[in-house]
Coordinates of C-alpha atoms and ligand atoms in Angstrom, one line a residue:
X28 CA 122.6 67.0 111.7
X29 CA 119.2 66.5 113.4
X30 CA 119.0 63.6 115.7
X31 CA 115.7 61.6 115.3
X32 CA 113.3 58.5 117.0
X33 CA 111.5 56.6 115.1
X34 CA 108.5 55.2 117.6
X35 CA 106.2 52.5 115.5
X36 CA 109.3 52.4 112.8
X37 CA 108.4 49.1 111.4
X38 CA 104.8 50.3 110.1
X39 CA 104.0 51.7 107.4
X40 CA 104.1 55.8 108.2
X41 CA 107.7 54.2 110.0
X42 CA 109.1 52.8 106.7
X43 CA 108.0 55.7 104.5
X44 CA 109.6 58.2 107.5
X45 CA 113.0 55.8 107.2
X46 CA 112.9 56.1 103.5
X47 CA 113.4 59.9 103.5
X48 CA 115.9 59.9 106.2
X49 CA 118.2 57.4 104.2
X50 CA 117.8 59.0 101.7
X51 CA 119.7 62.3 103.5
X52 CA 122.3 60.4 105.6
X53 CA 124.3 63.4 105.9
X54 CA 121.0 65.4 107.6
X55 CA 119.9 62.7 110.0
X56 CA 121.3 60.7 112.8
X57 CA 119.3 58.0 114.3
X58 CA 119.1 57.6 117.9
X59 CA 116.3 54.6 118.5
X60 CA 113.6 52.4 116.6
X61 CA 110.9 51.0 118.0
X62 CA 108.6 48.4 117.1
X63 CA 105.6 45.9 118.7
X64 CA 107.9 42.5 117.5
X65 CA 108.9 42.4 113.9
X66 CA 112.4 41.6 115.3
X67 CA 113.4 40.9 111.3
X68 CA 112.3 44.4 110.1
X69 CA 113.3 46.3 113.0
X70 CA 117.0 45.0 113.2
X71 CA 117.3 45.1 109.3
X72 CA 116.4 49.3 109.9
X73 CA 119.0 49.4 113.0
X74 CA 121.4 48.1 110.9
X75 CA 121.3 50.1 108.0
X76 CA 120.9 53.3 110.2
X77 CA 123.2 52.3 113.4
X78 CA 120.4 53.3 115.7
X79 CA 121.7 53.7 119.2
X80 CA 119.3 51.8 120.5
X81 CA 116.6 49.4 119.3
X82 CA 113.5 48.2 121.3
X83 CA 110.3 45.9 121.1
X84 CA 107.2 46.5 123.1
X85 CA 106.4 42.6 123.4
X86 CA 109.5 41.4 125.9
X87 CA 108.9 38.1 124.6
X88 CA 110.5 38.9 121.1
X89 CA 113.7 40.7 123.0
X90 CA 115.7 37.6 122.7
X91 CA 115.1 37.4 119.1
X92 CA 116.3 41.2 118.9
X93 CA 119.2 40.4 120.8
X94 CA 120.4 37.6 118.4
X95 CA 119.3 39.6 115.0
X96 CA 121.2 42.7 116.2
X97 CA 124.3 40.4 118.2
X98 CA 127.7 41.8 117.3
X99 CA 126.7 45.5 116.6
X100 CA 127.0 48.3 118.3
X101 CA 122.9 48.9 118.3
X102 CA 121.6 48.7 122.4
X103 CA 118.6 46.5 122.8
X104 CA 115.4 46.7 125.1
X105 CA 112.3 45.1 125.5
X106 CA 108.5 46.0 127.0
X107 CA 106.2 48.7 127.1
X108 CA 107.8 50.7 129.6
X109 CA 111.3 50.4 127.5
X110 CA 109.4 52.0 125.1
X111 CA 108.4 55.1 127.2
X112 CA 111.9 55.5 128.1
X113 CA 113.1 55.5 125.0
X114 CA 111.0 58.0 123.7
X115 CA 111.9 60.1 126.7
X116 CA 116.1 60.0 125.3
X117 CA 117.3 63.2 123.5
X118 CA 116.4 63.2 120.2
X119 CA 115.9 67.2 118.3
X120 CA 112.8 65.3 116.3
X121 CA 110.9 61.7 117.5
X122 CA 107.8 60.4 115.1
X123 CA 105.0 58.7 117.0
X124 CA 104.1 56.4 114.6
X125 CA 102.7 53.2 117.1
X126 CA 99.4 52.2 116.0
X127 CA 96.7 53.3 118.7
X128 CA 96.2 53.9 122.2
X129 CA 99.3 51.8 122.8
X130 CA 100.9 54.7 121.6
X131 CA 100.0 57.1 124.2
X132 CA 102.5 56.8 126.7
X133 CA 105.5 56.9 124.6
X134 CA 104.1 59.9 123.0
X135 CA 103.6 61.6 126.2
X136 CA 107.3 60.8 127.3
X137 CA 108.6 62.9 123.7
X138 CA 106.5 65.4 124.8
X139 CA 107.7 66.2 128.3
X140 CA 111.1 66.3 126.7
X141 CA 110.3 69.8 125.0
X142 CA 111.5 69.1 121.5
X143 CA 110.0 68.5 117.8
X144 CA 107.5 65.3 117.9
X145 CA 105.4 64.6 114.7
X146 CA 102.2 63.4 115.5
X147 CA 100.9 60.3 113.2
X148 CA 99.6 58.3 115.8
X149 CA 96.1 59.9 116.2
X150 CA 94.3 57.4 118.4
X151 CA 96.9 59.2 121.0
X152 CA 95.5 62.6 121.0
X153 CA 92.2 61.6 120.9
X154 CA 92.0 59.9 123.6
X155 CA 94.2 62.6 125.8
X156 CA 93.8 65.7 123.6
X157 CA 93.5 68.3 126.9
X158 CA 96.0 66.4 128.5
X159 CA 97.9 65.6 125.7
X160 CA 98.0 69.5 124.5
X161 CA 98.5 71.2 128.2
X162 CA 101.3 69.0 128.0
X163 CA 102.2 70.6 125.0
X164 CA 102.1 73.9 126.1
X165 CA 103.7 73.7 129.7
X166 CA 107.1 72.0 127.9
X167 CA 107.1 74.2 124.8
X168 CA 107.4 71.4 122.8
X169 CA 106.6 71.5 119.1
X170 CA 104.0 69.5 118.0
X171 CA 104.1 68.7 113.9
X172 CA 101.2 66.7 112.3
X173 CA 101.8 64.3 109.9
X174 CA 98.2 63.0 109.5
X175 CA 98.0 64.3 106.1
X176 CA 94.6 66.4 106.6
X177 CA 96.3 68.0 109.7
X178 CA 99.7 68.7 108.2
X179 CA 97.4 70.3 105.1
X180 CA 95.7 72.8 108.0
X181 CA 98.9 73.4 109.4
X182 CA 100.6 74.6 105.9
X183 CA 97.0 76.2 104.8
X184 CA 96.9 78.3 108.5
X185 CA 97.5 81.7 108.3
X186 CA 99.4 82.0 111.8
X187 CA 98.3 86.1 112.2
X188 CA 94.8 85.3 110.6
X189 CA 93.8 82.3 113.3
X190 CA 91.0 84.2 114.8
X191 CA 89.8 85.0 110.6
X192 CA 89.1 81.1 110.4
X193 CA 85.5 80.4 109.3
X194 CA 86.0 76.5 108.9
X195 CA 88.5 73.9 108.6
X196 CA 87.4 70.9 106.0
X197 CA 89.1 67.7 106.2
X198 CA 88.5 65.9 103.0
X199 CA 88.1 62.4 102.8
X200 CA 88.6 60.0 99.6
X201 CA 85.1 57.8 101.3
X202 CA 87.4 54.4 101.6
X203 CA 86.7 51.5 99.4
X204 CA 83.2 52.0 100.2
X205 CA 81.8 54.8 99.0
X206 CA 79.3 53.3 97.1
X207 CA 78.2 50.2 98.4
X208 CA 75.2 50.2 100.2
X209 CA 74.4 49.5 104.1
X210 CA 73.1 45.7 103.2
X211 CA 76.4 45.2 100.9
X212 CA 78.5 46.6 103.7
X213 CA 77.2 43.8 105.8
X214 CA 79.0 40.9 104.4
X215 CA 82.7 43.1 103.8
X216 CA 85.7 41.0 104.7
X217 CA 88.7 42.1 106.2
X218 CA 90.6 41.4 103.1
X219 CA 88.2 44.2 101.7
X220 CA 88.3 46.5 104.0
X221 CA 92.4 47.1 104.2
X222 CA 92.2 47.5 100.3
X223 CA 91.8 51.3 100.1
X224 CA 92.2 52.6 97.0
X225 CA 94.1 55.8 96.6
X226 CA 97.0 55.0 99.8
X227 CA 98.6 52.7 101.1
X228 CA 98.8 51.9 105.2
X229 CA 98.9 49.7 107.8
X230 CA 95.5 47.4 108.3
X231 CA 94.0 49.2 111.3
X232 CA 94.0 52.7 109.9
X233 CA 92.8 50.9 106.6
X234 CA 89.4 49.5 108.2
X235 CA 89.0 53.3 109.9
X236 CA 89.1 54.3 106.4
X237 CA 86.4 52.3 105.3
X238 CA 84.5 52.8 107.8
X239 CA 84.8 56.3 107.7
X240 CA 85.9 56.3 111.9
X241 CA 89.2 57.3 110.7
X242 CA 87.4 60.7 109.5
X243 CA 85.9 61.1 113.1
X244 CA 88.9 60.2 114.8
X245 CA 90.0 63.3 112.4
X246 CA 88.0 66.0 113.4
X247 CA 88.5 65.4 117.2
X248 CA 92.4 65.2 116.5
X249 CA 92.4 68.6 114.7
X250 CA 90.2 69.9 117.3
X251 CA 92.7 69.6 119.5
X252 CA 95.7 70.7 117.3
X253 CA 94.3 73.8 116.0
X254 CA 92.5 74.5 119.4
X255 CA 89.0 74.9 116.7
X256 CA 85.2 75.0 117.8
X257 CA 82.9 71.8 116.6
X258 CA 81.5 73.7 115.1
X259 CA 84.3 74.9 112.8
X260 CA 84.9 71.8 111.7
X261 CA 83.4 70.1 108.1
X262 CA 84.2 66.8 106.4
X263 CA 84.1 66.8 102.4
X264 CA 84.2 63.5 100.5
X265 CA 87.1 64.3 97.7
X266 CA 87.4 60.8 96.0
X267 CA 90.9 61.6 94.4
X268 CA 92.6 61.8 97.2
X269 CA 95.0 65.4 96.0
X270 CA 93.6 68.1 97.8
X271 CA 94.4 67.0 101.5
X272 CA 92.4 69.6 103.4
X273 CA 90.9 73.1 103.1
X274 CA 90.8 76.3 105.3
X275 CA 88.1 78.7 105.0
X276 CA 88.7 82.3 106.1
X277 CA 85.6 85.0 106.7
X278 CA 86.2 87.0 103.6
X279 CA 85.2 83.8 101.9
X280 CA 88.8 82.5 100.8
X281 CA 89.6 78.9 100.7
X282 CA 93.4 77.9 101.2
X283 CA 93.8 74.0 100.3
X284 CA 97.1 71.7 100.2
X285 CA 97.3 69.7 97.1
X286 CA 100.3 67.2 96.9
X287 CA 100.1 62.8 95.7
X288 CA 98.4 60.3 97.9
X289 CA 101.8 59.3 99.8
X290 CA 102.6 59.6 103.0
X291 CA 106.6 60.9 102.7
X292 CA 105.0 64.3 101.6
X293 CA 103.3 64.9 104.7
X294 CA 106.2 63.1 106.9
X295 CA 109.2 65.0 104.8
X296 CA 106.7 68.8 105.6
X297 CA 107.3 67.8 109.3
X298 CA 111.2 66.0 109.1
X299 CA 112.6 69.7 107.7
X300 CA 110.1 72.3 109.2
X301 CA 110.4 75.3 109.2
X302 CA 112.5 74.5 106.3
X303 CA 111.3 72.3 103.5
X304 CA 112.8 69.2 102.0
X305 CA 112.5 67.4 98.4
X306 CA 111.0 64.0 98.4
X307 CA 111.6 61.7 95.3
X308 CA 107.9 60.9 94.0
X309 CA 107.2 62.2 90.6
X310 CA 105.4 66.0 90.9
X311 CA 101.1 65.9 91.0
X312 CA 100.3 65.9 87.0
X313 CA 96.8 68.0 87.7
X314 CA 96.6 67.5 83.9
X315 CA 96.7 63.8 83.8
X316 CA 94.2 63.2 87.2
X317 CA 91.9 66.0 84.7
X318 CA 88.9 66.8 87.4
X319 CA 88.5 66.8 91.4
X320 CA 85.3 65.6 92.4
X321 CA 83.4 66.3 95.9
X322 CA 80.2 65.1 97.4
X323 CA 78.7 65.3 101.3
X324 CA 79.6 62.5 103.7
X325 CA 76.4 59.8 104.0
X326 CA 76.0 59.4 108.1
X327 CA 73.6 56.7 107.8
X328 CA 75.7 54.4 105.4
X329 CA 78.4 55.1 108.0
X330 CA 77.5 55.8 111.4
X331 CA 81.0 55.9 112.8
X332 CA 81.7 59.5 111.2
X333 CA 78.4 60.0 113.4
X334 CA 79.7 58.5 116.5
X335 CA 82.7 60.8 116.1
X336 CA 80.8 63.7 115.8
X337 CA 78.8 63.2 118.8
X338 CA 82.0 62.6 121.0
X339 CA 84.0 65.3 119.3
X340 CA 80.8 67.8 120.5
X341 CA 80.5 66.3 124.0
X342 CA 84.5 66.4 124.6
X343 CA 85.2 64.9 128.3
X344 CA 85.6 61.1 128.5
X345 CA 83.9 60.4 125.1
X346 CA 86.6 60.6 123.0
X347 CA 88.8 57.9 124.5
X348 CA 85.4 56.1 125.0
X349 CA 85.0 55.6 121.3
X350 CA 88.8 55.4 120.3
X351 CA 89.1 52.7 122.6
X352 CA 86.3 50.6 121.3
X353 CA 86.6 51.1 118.1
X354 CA 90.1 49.6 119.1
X355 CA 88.8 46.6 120.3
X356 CA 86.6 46.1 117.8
X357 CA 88.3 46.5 114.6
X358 CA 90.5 44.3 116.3
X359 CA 87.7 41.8 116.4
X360 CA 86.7 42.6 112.5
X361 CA 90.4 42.0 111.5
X362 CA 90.3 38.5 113.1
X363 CA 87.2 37.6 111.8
X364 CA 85.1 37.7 115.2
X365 CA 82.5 40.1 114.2
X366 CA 81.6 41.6 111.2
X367 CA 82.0 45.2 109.7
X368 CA 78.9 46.6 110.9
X369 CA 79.2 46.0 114.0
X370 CA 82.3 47.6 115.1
X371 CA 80.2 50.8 114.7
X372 CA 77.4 48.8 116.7
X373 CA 80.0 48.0 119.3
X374 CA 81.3 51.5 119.6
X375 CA 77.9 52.6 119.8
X376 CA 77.0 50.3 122.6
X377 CA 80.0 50.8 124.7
X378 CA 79.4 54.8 124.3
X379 CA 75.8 54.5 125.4
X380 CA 76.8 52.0 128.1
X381 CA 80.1 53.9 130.0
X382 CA 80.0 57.5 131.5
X383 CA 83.1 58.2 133.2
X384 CA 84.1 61.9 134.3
X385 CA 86.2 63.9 132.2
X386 CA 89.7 62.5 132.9
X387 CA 92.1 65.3 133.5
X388 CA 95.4 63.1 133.6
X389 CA 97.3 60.7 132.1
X390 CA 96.3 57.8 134.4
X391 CA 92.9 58.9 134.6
X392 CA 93.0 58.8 130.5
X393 CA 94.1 54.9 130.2
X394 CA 91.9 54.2 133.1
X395 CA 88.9 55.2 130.7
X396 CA 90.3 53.6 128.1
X397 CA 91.0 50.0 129.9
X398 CA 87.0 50.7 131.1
X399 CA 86.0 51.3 127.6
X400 CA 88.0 48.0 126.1
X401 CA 86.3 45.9 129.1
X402 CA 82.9 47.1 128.2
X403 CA 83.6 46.4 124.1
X404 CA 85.5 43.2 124.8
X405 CA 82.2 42.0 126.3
X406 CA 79.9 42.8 123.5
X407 CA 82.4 41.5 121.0
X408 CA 82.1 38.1 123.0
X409 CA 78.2 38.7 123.0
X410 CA 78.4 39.0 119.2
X411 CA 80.7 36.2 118.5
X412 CA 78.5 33.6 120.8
Ligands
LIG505 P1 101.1 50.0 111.1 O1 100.2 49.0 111.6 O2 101.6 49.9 109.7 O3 102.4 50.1 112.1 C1 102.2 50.3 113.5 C2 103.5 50.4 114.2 O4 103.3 50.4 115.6 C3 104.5 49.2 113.9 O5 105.8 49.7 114.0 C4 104.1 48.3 115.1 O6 105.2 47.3 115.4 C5 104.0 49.3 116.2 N1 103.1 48.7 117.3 C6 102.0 48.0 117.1 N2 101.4 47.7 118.4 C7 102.3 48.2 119.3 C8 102.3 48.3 120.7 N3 101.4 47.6 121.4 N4 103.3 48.9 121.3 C9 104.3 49.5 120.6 N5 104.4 49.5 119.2 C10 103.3 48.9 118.6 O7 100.4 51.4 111.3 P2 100.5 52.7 110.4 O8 101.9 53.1 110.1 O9 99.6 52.6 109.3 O10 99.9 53.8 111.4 C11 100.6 54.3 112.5 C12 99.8 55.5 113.1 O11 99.8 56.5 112.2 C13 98.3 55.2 113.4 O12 97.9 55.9 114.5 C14 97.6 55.7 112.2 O13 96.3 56.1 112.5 C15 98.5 56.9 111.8 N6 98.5 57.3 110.4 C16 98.8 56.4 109.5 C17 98.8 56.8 108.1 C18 99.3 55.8 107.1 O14 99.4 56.2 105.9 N7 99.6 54.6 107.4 C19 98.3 58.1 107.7 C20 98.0 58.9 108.8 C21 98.1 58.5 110.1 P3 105.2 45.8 114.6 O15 105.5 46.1 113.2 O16 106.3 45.1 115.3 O17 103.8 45.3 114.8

């Protein structure tokens, strides 16, 4: 019986991670779900699961938890700091499936705990990845990535050949947008933009996609996971979506992952490692998908993979710089504020505009980040006016 948390477990990569582990009741126990405030979704899981203990983010929807989960034996709690301290319980395994830098804390609370934590919420370790990975390796704590690039390295990585790796290529499908141009891209809507067409996820990831920041956000997150060089590190535009990453080794050998374009095969690699576990989608039919095309990422038509790359080569404060804007901004895109060219604008602006020291602790982390939303909550307002 492995005991597991379930941080973000109303999202998408939190469904798809509940789906598995009802599906092997007599492997998994749950100890807590957490969620921002779908009070409906997230006491319908506790339910089914008997968590121990069930918690929203937003206090103002704990009353609502309280009702939907009155009568069982499920504890409830309510606010950010809930949250932490529920990620900090004993659990063998905890996904960190929040959305964004919101995330951050809780993930860093698994961490200290020493145990298993898969790692889907990205915007995390980008914004703290030397604090987040000294972390890692002062508790011993196993860190298991679920983005399904990174959990493609991880299978692909030869653990006695680490110091034979030429490159790392983290192929992307290109988002809905591959072939639009720059003046098309300019009238997008939101609508649009969360329509990706090979996976399904939640709408903030889905705009990354598009705008090909989620790539960027990539390449800094298995930076940190893999401990690689810039330089080591390539993005390939693979429109199918079935290889899901590629190493390259010096004697010229390429080692790729190939699976579908669903989440639970990444998420059910991490729930049974070391072991492995079967998953109920129908096996790849290579036959039937018939060819696997690639093609160079276009910086200009999307400047945010740029962005990326810049802060990904200048390490420091940058990364959390541009996580945190793009934050605020795809925010703004999703509600219509701005439109989608100028989240990369905005991300631009705020980088050019904020030069904080390297932060070298937690605090010092979300202080560059709440600098960094200040700065891009001001130019969305410019934009809007
Ligand atoms: P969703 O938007 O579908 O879900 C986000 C989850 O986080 C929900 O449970 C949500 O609760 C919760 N949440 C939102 N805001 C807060 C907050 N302020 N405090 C605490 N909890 C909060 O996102 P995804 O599942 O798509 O993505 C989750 C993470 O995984 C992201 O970092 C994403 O980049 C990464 N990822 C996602 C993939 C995918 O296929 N979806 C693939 C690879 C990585 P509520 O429902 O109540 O709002």
């Amino acid at each position: 019986m492995k005991t597991v948390t379930i941080l973000g477990a109303t999202g998408s990569v939190g469904t798809s991670t509940l789906d598995l582990i009802e599906r092997s009741p007599e492997q998994f126990e749950v100890i807590a779900l957490t969620a921002n405030c779908d009070v409906a979704k997230l006491a319908d899981a506790a339910r089914r699961t008997r968590a121990k203990r069930a918690v929203v983010a937003d206090e103002t929807c704990l009353p609502a938890l309280r009702d939907a989960l009155a009568g069982t034996d499920t504890e409830v709690a309510g606010g950010p700091a809930a949250v932490a301290e529920t990620a900090a319980m004993d659990a063998d395994w905890t996904m960190a499936a929040i959305v964004g830098c919101a995330g951050l804390k809780p993930v860093m609370a698994a961490i200290e705990q020493g145990r298993a934590v898969a790692l889907a919420n990205k915007e995390a370790l980008v914004s703290a990845g030397d604090v987040m990975m000294a972390a890692v390796a002062r508790t011993g704590a196993t860190l298991l990535p679920v983005d399904s690039e990174h959990n493609a390295i991880f299978q692909c990585l030869e653990p006695a050949n680490r110091d034979r790796v030429r490159r790392v290529i983290l192929t992307a499908s290109g988002g809905p947008f591959r072939e639009r141009s720059l003046d098309e891209m300019r009238r997008i809507t939101p609508a649009q933009a969360v329509a990706h067409p090979n996976w399904s996820m939640g709408a903030k990831i889905s705009v990354d996609s598009a705008s090909m920041m989620n790539k960027g956000l990539e390449l800094i997150e298995a930076r940190h996971l893999f401990a690689l060089r810039p330089d080591q590190l390539d993005v390939l535009v693979h429109r199918q979506s079935v290889i899901h990453s590629l190493v390259e080794y010096v004697d010229g050998s390429l080692l790729a992952q190939l699976g579908p374009p669903d989440m639970r095969v990444p998420i059910a690699h991490a729930l049974a490692w070391p072991d492995r576990m079967a998953t109920p989608m129908a096996p790849l039919d290579l036959a039937a998908i018939g060819r696997l095309d690639f093609e160079a990422a276009d910086m200009v038509r999307f400047p945010a993979l740029a962005l990326a790359r810049a802060a990904l080569e200048a390490g420091g404060a940058r990364p959390a710089i541009l996580n945190a804007a793009n934050e605020v901004a795809v925010a703004a895109f999703l509600a219509g504020t701005i439109g989608f060219l100028e989240i990369a604008a905005i991300v631009a602006d705020t980088m050019d505009s904020y030069d904080p020291g390297a932060p070298d602790t937690l605090d010092a982390v979300l202080e560059v980040d709440a600098g960094a939303r200040r700065i891009a909550g001001d130019r969305v307002l410019a934009k809007a006016a």
